């Protein structure tokens, strides 16, 4: 998606360790107009899939998922929670997820009443790096018996293997911006893997 790529070029940076920093418009401060365009693009890309719910993980995937849901006819958004709180049902699907950016493992959970075998899920997240978050969401979907019809990612780091892992499982992954790094550690965009 050219608009997202242009914004990454303008405001994004690469930090040591392959961290792509886009926090001033995507995952800390949010550019609502840009997110709306991302949601519109996900609706176009996955429009023929008869999606009943969007599944994401807190926190950065939520805003993007809501935007996509609005453009898909206001389907419900379910997000996996990273912490057990008093307001989370005890009857949950749960799975461990290692966070690349946090450098630690979270037990993520979704109340069983929000996912069912009747659901056709679109998984949406802000980044795809090593694939652990998406693999965790795929596991939650499998536990519930729901069908995953695809995965939508805002920014895929193709210099990490998450995209290949998920695609090799036979899951359709569509990314709005695919970033690789050149020999100097500078970002470059690729169109396909």
Coordinates of C-alpha atoms in Angstrom, one line a residue:
X1 CA 0.0 0.0 0.0
X2 CA 1.8 3.0 -1.3
X3 CA 0.3 5.5 1.3
X4 CA 1.7 3.3 4.2
X5 CA 5.0 2.8 2.5
X6 CA 5.4 6.6 2.0
X7 CA 4.6 7.2 5.6
X8 CA 7.2 4.6 6.7
X9 CA 9.8 6.3 4.5
X10 CA 8.9 9.7 5.9
X11 CA 8.7 8.9 9.6
X12 CA 9.9 5.3 10.2
X13 CA 13.4 4.4 11.4
X14 CA 15.3 1.1 11.9
X15 CA 16.9 0.5 15.2
X16 CA 19.6 -2.0 16.0
X17 CA 18.3 -5.6 16.2
X18 CA 15.9 -5.1 13.3
X19 CA 13.4 -3.0 15.2
X20 CA 11.3 -0.9 12.8
X21 CA 10.1 2.1 14.7
X22 CA 6.8 3.6 13.5
X23 CA 5.4 4.6 16.8
X24 CA 4.5 8.2 15.7
X25 CA 1.7 6.9 13.4
X26 CA 1.0 3.2 13.8
X27 CA 1.6 1.7 17.3
X28 CA 1.8 4.5 19.9
X29 CA 0.5 7.7 18.5
X30 CA -2.1 6.8 15.9
X31 CA -2.8 8.5 12.5
X32 CA -6.5 7.8 12.3
X33 CA -6.8 8.7 8.7
X34 CA -3.9 6.4 7.8
X35 CA -5.5 3.6 9.9
X36 CA -8.8 4.2 8.1
X37 CA -7.1 3.7 4.8
X38 CA -5.4 0.5 6.1
X39 CA -8.8 -0.8 7.2
X40 CA -10.3 0.0 3.8
X41 CA -7.5 -1.9 2.1
X42 CA -7.9 -4.9 4.3
X43 CA -11.6 -4.9 3.5
X44 CA -10.8 -4.8 -0.2
X45 CA -8.2 -7.6 0.1
X46 CA -10.4 -9.9 2.1
X47 CA -13.8 -8.8 0.9
X48 CA -14.9 -12.0 -0.6
X49 CA -14.1 -14.2 2.5
X50 CA -17.4 -13.9 4.5
X51 CA -15.6 -12.9 7.6
X52 CA -17.7 -13.2 10.9
X53 CA -15.0 -11.8 13.3
X54 CA -11.6 -10.2 13.3
X55 CA -9.1 -11.6 15.8
X56 CA -6.1 -9.6 17.0
X57 CA -3.9 -9.3 20.0
X58 CA -3.5 -6.3 22.4
X59 CA -2.5 -3.7 22.1
X60 CA -1.3 -2.4 18.8
X61 CA -3.5 -4.6 16.6
X62 CA -6.7 -3.3 18.1
X63 CA -7.0 0.1 16.3
X64 CA -6.2 -1.5 12.9
X65 CA -8.7 -4.3 13.5
X66 CA -11.4 -1.8 14.4
X67 CA -10.8 0.2 11.3
X68 CA -10.9 -3.0 9.1
X69 CA -14.1 -4.2 10.9
X70 CA -15.8 -0.9 10.2
X71 CA -15.1 -1.3 6.5
X72 CA -16.2 -4.9 6.5
X73 CA -19.7 -4.1 7.7
X74 CA -18.9 -3.7 11.4
X75 CA -18.0 -7.3 12.1
X76 CA -17.0 -7.9 15.8
X77 CA -13.4 -7.5 16.8
X78 CA -12.0 -9.9 19.4
X79 CA -8.6 -9.3 20.9
X80 CA -6.4 -11.7 22.8
X81 CA -5.6 -10.3 26.2
X82 CA -2.0 -10.5 27.6
X83 CA -2.9 -10.4 31.3
X84 CA -5.4 -12.3 33.4
X85 CA -7.6 -9.7 35.1
X86 CA -10.7 -9.9 37.2
X87 CA -12.9 -9.1 34.3
X88 CA -11.7 -11.9 32.1
X89 CA -13.8 -15.1 32.2
X90 CA -12.2 -18.2 33.6
X91 CA -13.4 -20.3 30.7
X92 CA -10.8 -19.2 28.1
X93 CA -8.7 -20.4 25.2
X94 CA -5.1 -19.6 26.0
X95 CA -1.7 -20.0 24.5
X96 CA 1.8 -18.7 25.2
X97 CA 3.2 -16.0 22.8
X98 CA 6.8 -14.8 22.8
X99 CA 6.9 -11.0 22.1
X100 CA 9.7 -9.9 19.8
X101 CA 9.5 -6.3 20.9
X102 CA 8.9 -7.0 24.6
X103 CA 11.5 -9.8 24.7
X104 CA 9.3 -11.9 27.0
X105 CA 6.5 -14.5 26.9
X106 CA 2.9 -13.7 27.5
X107 CA 0.0 -16.1 28.1
X108 CA -2.7 -14.7 25.8
X109 CA -6.3 -15.6 26.3
X110 CA -9.7 -15.1 24.7
X111 CA -13.0 -16.0 26.5
X112 CA -14.5 -19.1 24.9
X113 CA -17.8 -17.3 24.4
X114 CA -16.3 -15.0 21.8
X115 CA -14.9 -17.7 19.4
X116 CA -16.8 -20.7 18.0
X117 CA -16.6 -23.3 15.3
X118 CA -19.1 -21.2 13.3
X119 CA -16.7 -18.3 13.0
X120 CA -14.7 -17.3 9.9
X121 CA -11.8 -15.3 11.3
X122 CA -9.5 -12.7 9.8
X123 CA -6.4 -12.2 11.9
X124 CA -5.0 -8.7 11.8
X125 CA -1.9 -7.3 13.5
X126 CA 0.4 -4.3 13.1
X127 CA 3.6 -6.2 12.6
X128 CA 4.8 -9.6 11.4
X129 CA 8.4 -10.3 12.5
X130 CA 9.1 -13.8 13.8
X131 CA 5.4 -14.9 13.6
X132 CA 4.9 -15.7 17.2
X133 CA 1.8 -13.5 17.7
X134 CA 0.1 -14.8 14.6
X135 CA 1.0 -18.4 15.5
X136 CA -0.6 -17.8 19.0
X137 CA -3.7 -16.4 17.4
X138 CA -3.9 -19.3 15.0
X139 CA -3.6 -21.6 18.0
X140 CA -6.5 -19.9 19.7
X141 CA -8.6 -20.2 16.6
X142 CA -7.8 -23.9 16.3
X143 CA -8.7 -24.5 19.9
X144 CA -12.1 -22.9 19.3
X145 CA -12.7 -24.8 16.0
X146 CA -13.0 -21.5 14.1
X147 CA -11.8 -21.2 10.5
X148 CA -9.0 -18.7 9.8
X149 CA -9.6 -17.3 6.3
X150 CA -6.5 -15.1 6.2
X151 CA -4.0 -12.9 8.0
X152 CA -3.7 -9.2 7.4
X153 CA -0.6 -7.4 8.4
X154 CA 0.3 -3.7 8.2
X155 CA 4.1 -4.1 8.2
X156 CA 5.9 -7.4 7.5
X157 CA 9.6 -7.6 8.1
X158 CA 10.7 -10.0 5.4
X159 CA 14.2 -10.2 6.9
X160 CA 12.7 -12.3 9.6
X161 CA 11.0 -15.6 9.0
X162 CA 7.5 -15.2 10.4
X163 CA 5.8 -14.6 7.0
X164 CA 7.5 -17.7 5.5
X165 CA 6.5 -19.8 8.5
X166 CA 2.8 -18.8 8.4
X167 CA 2.6 -19.1 4.6
X168 CA 4.2 -22.5 4.7
X169 CA 1.3 -23.6 6.9
X170 CA -1.0 -22.8 4.0
X171 CA -2.4 -19.6 5.5
X172 CA -3.0 -16.6 3.2
X173 CA -1.0 -13.7 4.5
X174 CA -1.4 -10.3 2.9
X175 CA 0.8 -7.5 4.1
X176 CA 0.3 -3.8 3.3
X177 CA 4.0 -3.0 3.5
X178 CA 6.8 -5.5 3.2
X179 CA 10.2 -4.2 4.5
X180 CA 13.6 -5.8 3.9
X181 CA 16.9 -4.3 5.0
X182 CA 19.8 -3.7 2.6
X183 CA 23.5 -4.4 3.4
X184 CA 23.7 -1.0 5.2
X185 CA 20.6 -1.8 7.4
X186 CA 18.5 0.7 5.5
X187 CA 14.8 -0.1 4.8
X188 CA 13.7 -1.1 1.3
X189 CA 10.3 -2.3 0.3
X190 CA 9.5 -5.5 -1.5
X191 CA 6.3 -6.5 -3.3
X192 CA 6.3 -10.2 -2.6
X193 CA 8.4 -12.7 -0.8

